[in-house]
Coordinates of C-alpha atoms and ligand atoms in Angstrom, one line a residue:
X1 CA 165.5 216.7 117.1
X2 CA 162.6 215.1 118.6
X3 CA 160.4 214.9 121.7
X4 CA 161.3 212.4 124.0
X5 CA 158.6 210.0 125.8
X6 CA 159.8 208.7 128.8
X7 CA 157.4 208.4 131.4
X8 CA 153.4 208.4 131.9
X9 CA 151.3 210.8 133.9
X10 CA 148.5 208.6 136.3
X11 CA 145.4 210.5 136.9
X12 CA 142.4 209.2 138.7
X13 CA 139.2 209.6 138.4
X14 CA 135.5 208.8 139.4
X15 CA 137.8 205.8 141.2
X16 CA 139.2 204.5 137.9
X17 CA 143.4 205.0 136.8
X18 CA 143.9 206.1 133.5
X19 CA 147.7 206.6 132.1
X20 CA 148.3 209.5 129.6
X21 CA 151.9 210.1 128.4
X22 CA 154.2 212.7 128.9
X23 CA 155.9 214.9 126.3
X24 CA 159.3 216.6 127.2
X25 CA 160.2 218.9 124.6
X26 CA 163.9 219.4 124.0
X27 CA 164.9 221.8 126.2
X28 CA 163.5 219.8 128.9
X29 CA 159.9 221.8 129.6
X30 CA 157.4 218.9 130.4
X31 CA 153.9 218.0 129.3
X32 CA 151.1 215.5 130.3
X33 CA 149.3 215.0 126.4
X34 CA 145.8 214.8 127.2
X35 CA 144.3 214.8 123.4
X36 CA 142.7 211.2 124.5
X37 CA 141.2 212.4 128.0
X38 CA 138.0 213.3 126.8
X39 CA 137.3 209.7 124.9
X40 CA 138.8 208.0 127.7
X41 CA 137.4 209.6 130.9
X42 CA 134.7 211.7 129.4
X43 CA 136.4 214.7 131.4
X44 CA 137.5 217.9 129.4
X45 CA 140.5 220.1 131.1
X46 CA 139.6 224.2 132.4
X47 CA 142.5 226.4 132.1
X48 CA 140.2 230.2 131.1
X49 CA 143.1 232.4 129.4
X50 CA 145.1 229.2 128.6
X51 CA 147.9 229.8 131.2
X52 CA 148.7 226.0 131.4
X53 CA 147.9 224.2 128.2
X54 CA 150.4 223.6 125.1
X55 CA 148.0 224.5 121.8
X56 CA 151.0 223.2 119.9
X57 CA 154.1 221.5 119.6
X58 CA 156.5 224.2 118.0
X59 CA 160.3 224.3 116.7
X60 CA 160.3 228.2 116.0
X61 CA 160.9 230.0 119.4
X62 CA 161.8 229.0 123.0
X63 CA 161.1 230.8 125.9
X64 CA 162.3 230.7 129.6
X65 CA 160.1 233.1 131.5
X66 CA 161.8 232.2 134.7
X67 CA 165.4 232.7 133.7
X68 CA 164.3 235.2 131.6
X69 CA 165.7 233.4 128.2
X70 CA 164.5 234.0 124.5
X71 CA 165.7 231.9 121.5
X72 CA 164.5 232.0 117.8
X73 CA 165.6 228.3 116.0
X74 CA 168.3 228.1 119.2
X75 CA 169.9 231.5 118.5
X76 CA 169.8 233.6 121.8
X77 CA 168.3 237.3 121.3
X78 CA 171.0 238.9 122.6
X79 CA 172.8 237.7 119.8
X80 CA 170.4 238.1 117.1
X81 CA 169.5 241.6 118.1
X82 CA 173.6 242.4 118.3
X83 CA 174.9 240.6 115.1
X84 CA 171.7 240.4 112.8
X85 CA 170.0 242.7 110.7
X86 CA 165.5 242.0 110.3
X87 CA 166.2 240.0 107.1
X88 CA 168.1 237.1 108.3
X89 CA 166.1 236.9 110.7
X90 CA 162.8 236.3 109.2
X91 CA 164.5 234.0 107.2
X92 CA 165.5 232.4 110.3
X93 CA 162.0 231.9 111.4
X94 CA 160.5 231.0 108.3
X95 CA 163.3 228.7 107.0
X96 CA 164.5 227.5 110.1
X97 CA 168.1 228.3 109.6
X98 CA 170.3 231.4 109.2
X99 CA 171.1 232.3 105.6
X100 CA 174.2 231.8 104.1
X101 CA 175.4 234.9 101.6
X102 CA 173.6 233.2 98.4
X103 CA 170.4 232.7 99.9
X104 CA 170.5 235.8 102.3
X105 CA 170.9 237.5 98.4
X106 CA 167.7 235.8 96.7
X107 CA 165.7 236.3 99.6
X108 CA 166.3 240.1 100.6
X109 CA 165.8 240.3 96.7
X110 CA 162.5 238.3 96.1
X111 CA 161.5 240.6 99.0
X112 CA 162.4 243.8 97.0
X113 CA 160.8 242.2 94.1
X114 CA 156.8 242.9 95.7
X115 CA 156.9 245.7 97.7
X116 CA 154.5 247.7 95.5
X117 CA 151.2 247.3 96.6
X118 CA 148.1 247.7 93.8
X119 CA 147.3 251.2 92.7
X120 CA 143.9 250.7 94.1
X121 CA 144.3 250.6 97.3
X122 CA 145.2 253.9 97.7
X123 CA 141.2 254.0 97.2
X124 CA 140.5 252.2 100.2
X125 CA 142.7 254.5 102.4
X126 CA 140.7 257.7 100.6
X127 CA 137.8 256.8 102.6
X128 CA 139.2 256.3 106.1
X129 CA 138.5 259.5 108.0
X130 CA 141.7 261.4 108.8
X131 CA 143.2 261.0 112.3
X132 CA 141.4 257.1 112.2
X133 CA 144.1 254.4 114.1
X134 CA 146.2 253.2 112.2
X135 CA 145.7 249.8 113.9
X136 CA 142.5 249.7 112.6
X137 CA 143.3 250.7 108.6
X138 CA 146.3 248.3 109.1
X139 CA 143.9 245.3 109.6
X140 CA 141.5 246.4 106.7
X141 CA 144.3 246.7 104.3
X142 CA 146.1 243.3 105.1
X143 CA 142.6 241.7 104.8
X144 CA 142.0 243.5 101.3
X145 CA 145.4 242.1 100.1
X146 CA 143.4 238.6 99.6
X147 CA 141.1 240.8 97.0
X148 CA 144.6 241.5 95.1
X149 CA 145.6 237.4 95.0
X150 CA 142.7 235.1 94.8
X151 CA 145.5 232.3 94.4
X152 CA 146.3 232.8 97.7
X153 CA 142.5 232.2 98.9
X154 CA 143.6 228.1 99.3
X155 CA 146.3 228.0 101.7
X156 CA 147.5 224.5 100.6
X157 CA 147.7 225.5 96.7
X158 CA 151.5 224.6 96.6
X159 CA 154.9 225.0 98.2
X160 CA 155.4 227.8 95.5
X161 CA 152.3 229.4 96.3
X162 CA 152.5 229.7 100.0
X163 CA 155.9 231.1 99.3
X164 CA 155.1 234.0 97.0
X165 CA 152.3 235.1 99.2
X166 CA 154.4 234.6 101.7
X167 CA 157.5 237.6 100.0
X168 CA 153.9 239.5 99.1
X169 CA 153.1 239.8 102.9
X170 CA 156.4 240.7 103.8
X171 CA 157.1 243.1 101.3
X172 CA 154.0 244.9 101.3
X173 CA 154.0 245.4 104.9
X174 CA 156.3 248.2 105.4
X175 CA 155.0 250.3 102.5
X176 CA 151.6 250.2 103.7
X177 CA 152.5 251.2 107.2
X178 CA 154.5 253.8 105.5
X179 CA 151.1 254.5 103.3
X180 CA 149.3 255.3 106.7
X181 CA 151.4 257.2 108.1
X182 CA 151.2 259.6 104.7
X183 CA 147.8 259.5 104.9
X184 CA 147.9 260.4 109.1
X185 CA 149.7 263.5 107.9
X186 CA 148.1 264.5 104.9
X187 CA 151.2 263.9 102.5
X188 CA 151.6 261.8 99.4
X189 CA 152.6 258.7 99.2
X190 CA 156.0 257.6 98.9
X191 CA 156.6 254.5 96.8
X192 CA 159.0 252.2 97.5
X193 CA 162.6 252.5 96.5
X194 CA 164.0 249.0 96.0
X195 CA 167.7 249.5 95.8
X196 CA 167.2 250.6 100.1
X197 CA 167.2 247.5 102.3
X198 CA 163.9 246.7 104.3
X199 CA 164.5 248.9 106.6
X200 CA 165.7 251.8 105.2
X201 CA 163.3 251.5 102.5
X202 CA 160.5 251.7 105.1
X203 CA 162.3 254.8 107.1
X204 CA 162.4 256.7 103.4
X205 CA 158.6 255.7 102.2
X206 CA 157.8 257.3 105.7
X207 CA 159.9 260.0 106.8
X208 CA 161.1 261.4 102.7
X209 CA 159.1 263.9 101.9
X210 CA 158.6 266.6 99.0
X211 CA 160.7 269.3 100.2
X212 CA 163.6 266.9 101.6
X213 CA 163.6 264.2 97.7
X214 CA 167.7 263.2 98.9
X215 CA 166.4 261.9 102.4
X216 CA 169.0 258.9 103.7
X217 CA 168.1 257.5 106.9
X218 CA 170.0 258.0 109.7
X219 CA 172.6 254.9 110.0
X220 CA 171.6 255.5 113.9
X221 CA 168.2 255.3 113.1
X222 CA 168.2 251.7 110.3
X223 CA 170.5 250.1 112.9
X224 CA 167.9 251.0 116.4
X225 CA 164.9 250.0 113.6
X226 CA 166.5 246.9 112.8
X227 CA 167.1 246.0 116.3
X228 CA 163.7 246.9 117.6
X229 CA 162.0 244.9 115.0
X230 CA 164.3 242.3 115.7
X231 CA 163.0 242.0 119.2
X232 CA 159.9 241.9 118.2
X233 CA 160.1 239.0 115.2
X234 CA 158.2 236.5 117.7
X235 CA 157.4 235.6 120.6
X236 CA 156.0 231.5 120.8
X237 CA 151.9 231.3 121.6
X238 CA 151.1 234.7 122.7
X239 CA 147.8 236.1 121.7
X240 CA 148.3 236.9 118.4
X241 CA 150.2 234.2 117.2
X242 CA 147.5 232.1 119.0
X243 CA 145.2 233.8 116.7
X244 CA 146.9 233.9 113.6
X245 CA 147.4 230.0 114.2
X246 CA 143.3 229.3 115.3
X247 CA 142.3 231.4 112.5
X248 CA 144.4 229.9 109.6
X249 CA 143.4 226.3 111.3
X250 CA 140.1 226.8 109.2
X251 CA 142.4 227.0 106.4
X252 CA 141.6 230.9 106.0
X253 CA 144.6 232.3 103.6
X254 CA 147.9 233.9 105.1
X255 CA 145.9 237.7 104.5
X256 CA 142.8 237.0 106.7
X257 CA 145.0 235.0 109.1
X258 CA 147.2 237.8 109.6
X259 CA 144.7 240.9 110.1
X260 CA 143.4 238.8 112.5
X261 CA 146.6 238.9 114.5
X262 CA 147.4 242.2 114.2
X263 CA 143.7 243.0 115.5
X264 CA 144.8 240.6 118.7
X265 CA 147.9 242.6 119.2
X266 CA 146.1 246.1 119.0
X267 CA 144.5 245.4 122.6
X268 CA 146.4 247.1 125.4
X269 CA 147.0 244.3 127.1
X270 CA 149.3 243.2 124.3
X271 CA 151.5 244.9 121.8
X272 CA 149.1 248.2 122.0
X273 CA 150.9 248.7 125.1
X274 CA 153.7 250.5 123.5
X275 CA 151.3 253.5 122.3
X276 CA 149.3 253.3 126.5
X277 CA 153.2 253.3 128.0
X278 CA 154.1 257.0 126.0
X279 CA 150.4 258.0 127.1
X280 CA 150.8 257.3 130.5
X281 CA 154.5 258.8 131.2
X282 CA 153.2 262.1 129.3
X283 CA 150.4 261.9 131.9
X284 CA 152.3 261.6 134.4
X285 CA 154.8 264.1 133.2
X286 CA 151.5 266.5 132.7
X287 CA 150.8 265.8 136.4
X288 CA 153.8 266.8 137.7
X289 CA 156.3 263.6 137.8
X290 CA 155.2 262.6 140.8
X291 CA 156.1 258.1 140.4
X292 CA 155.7 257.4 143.9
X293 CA 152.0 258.3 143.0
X294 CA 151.3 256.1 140.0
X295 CA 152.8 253.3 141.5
X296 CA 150.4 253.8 144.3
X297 CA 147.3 254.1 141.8
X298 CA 148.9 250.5 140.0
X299 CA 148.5 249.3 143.6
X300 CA 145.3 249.9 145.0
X301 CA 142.7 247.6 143.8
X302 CA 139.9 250.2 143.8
X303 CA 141.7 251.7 140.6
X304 CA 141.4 250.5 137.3
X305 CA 144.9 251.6 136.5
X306 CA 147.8 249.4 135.6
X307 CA 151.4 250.6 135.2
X308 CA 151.1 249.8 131.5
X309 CA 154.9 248.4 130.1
X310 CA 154.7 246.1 133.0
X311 CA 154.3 243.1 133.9
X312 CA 154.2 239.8 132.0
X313 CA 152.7 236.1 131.6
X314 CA 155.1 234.1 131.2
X315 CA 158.5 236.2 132.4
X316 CA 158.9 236.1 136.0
X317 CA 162.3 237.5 136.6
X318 CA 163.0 240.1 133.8
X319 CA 162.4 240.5 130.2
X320 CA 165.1 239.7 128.1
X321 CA 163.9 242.1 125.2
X322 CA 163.7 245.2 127.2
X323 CA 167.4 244.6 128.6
X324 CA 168.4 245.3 125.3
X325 CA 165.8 248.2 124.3
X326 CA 167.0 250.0 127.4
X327 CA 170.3 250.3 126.8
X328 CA 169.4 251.1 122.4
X329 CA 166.9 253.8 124.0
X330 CA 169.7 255.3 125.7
X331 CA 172.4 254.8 122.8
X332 CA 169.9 256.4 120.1
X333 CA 168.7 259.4 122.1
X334 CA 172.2 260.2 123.1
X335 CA 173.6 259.4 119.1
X336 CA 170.8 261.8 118.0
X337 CA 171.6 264.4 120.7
X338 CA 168.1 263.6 122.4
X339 CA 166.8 264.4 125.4
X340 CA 163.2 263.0 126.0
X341 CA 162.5 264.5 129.9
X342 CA 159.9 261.1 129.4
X343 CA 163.1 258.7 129.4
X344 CA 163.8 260.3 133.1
X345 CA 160.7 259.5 133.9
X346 CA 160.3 256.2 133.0
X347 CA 163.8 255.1 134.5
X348 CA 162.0 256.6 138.0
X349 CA 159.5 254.8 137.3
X350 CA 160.8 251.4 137.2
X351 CA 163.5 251.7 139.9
X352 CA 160.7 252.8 142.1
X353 CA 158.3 249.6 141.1
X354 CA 161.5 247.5 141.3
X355 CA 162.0 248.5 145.0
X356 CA 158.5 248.0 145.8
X357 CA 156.9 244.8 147.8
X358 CA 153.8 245.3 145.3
X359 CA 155.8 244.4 142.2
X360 CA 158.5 242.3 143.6
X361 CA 156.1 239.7 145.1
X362 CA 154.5 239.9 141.7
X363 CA 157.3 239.4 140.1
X364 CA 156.0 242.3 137.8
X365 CA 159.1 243.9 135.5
X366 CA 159.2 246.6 132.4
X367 CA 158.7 244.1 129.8
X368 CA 159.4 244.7 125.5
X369 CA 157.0 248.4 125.1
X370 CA 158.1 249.8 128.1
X371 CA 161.3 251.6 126.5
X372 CA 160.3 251.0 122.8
X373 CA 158.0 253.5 122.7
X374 CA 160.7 256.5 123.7
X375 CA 162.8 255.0 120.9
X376 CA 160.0 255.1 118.2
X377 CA 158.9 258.7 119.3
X378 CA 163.1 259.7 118.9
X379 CA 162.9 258.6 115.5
X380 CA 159.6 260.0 114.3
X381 CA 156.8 258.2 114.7
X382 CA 153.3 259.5 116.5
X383 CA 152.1 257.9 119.3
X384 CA 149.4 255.7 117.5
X385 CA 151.8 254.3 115.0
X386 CA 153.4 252.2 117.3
X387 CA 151.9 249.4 117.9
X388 CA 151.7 249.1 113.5
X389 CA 155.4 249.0 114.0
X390 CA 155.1 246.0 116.6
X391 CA 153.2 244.4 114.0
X392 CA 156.0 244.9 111.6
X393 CA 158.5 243.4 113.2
X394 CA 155.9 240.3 114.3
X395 CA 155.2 239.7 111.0
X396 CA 157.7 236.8 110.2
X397 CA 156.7 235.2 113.5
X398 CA 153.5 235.4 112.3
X399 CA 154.0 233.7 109.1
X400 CA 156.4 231.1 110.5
X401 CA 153.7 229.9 113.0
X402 CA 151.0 230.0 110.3
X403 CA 153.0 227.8 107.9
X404 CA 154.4 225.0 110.9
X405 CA 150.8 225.1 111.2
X406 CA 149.6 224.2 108.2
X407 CA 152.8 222.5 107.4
X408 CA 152.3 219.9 110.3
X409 CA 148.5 219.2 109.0
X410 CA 147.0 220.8 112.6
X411 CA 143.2 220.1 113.2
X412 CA 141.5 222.7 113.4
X413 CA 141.4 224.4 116.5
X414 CA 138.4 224.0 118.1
X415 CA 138.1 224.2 122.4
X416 CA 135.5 222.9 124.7
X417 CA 133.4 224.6 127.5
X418 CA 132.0 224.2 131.0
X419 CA 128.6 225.7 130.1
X420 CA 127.3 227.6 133.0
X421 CA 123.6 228.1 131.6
X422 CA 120.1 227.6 132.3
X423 CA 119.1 223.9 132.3
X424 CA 116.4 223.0 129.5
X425 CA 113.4 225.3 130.3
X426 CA 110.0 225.3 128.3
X427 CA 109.6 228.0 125.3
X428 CA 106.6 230.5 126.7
X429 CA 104.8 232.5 124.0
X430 CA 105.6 236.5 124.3
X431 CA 102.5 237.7 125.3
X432 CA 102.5 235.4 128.1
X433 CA 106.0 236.5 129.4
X434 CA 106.6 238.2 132.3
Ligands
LIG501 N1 150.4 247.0 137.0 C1 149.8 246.7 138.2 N2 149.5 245.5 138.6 C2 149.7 244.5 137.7 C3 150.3 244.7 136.5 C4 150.6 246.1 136.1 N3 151.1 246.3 134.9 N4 150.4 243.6 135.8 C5 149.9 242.6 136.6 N5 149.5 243.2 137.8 C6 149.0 242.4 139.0 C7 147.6 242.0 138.8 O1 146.7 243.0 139.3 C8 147.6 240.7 139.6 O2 147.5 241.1 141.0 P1 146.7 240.2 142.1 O3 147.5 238.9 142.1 O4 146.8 240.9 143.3 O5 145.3 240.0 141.5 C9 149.0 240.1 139.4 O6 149.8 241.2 139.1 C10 149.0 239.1 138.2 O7 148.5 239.8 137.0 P2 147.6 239.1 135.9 O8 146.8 240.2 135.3 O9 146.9 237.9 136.5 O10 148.7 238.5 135.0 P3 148.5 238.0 133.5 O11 149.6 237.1 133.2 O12 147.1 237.6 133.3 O13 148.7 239.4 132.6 C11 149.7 241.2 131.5 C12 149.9 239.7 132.1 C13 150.9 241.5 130.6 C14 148.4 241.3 130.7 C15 149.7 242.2 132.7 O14 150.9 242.1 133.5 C16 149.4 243.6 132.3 O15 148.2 244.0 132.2 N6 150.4 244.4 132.0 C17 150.2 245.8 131.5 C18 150.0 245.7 130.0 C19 151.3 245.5 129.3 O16 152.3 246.1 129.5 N7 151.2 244.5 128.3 C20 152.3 244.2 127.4 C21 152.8 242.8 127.6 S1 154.4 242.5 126.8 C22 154.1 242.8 125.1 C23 153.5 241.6 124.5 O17 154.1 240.7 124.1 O18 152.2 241.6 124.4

């Protein structure tokens, strides 16, 4: 597969024609390459929050937000999210095809092989105050993974290198999400148990506890967790994959790249929507159930308030990934005998912003946390664990867009500004100041 060239893009300027060529990718989006503008014209381009440039070229994920289309490597995420488990398909990311039974085998098990983490970090969680985010311990402790493997400090140390830090990240994820949930409820650790696949293995180092040693998972439960992490493996240059790539362009290791994209996701704006969504139907709930009303406040301009679980950059007709959470929120709670009075609330919710002028001129649907929160809370988790279990499932996205990064020898990223500042002024002494 490659990028096709077939055509120039003529722009003028201060009365001179300059050509620049255009880039259509191959499933047929369209690009005018501009990396020469600057040297040739002298001009830079403005686009503040990015919503028309490329950063990259990318073979990982593609993304329809008008027909409302998702694809990892080609495969559609219907598909994925029906016939895959997690595994195969960070393998998929990272490797670029699906796994055949062989290397499905030596992955899953070079997985298992490092989901310990180092004794000593249990030290570093000791001094986090009880009740902290877990958002915020979840960055610290990535970050302190580099203090664990100074190998991994040079990001271009070897293939077999990037590899193994690569099965570290992904292996010690889930057990220290696991470690802060422990630590949120005052219980001890549970270490991992490497005969349980990834996701069970994560449900039991969570949920097992002292007075319940024969815990199994749910079936129910692995199968919605699989599926929800599934939809959230990646997601092409959104914020945090944006940052995890500008960050490891400085050639900062996989660690430091990676806390930095879970601290890009915490924002509410982004994946911390999940935990603001369950907020805001228990407020609403807690105020009665009155929708019509908080659709009125996500109206009116004088109110800061947004209907949070709405709303998207790039989809403008639905989101393909909360299709599918919908109708797992509504299998799960019903398998597990259920009945969240929040789920009713939510489903009033968005029939009554899909019928409204507001939304629908807006083109403003329930996107990926507006139903994944009802799911998570089903299954366990507190409300401020749920955007660490975004980050768990956008881990191997992560990783993949880190390594085409670095695998395609990227520049560093680096953008330019309009400055909007004073003009040069003369330096007057501070006594003299007004
Ligand atoms: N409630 C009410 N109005 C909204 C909402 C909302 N959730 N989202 C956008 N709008 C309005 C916005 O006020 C603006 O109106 P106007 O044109 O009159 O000024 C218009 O719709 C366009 O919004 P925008 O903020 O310019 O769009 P954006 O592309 O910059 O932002 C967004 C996208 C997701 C940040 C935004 O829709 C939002 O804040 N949604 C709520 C937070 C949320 O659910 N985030 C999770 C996103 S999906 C998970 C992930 O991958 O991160």
């Amino acid at each position: 597969m490659s990028n096709t060239q077939s055509q120039n893009c003529t722009i003028t300027l201060d009365g001179k024609t300059y050509e620049f060529p255009v880039i259509i990718g191959t499933e047929g989006e369209k690009a005018i390459d501009i990396s020469k503008l600057r040297d040739t014209t002298g001009y830079v381009t403005l686009d503040i929050g990015y919503k028309n440039t490329g950063a990259t070229k990318s073979a990982i994920t593609f993304l329809d937000g008008e027909e409302g289309i998702l694809r990892h490597r080609g495969y559609s995420i219907e598909d994925l999210a029906e016939k895959a488990n997690f595994m195969e398909v960070s393998y998929l990311l990272l490797k670029g095809e699906l796994p055949n039974k062989e290397q499905f085998e030596e992955f899953d098990a070079s997985v298992r092989h490092h989901t310990l983490v180092n004794e000593d970090l249990q030290n570093i969680f000791k001094t986090f105050p009880t009740g902290s985010h877990p958002m915020g311990q979840l960055i610290a402790m990535i970050s302190s993974l580099s203090a664990y493997y100074p190998k991994a400090l040079d990001p271009n140390r070897s293939a077999e290198s990037k590899n193994r830090t690569t099965l570290r990240m992904l292996a010690k994820m889930p057990t220290i999400c696991a470690m802060i949930y422990k630590k949120r409820m005052g219980h001890p650790v549970v270490y991992p148990n490497n005969n349980l696949d990834y996701v069970s293995n994560f449900l039991s180092m969570t949920f097992k506890h002292v007075s319940e040693p024969d815990y199994q998972p749910d079936p129910v439960v692995v199968d919605a967790m699989n599926k929800l992490l599934i939809l959230h493996a990646d997601h092409e240059q959104n914020c945090s994959a944006s940052t995890v790539r500008l960050v490891g362009s400085s050639q900062s290791n996989l660690y430091a790249s990676i806390a930095a994209g879970v601290a890009a996701l915490w924002g509410p704006l982004h994946g911390g929507a999940n935990q603001e969504v369950l907020e805001m139907l228990e407020q609403i709930k807690a105020d009665g159930g009155n929708v019509q009303k908080w659709v009125d406040k996500a109206k009116d301009k004088n109110d800061p308030f947004r209907l949070m679980g709405f709303g998207h950059r790039v989809y403008k007709n639905f989101d393909p990934r909360a299709k599918i959470i919908k109708k797992t929120c509504d299998d799960v709670l019903n398998k597990l005998g259920i009945n969240d009075p929040v789920l009713e609330i939510a489903k009033k919710l968005e029939e009554a912003a899909l019928t409204d002028p507001y939304f629908v001129e807006r083109k403003l649907y329930p996107n990926v946390d507006f139903y994944s929160g009802i799911i998570y809370r089903a299954i366990g988790f507190p409300t401020d664990m749920f955007t660490a279990l975004f980050a768990l499932g956008r881990l191997p996205g992560w990783i993949a867009q880190w390594q085409e990064m670095l695998n395609e020898g990227q520049p560093i990223g680096r953008p330019r500004q309009i400055y909007t500042g004073h003009t040069p002024r003369s330096f007057v002494p501070r006594g003299e100041r007004q």
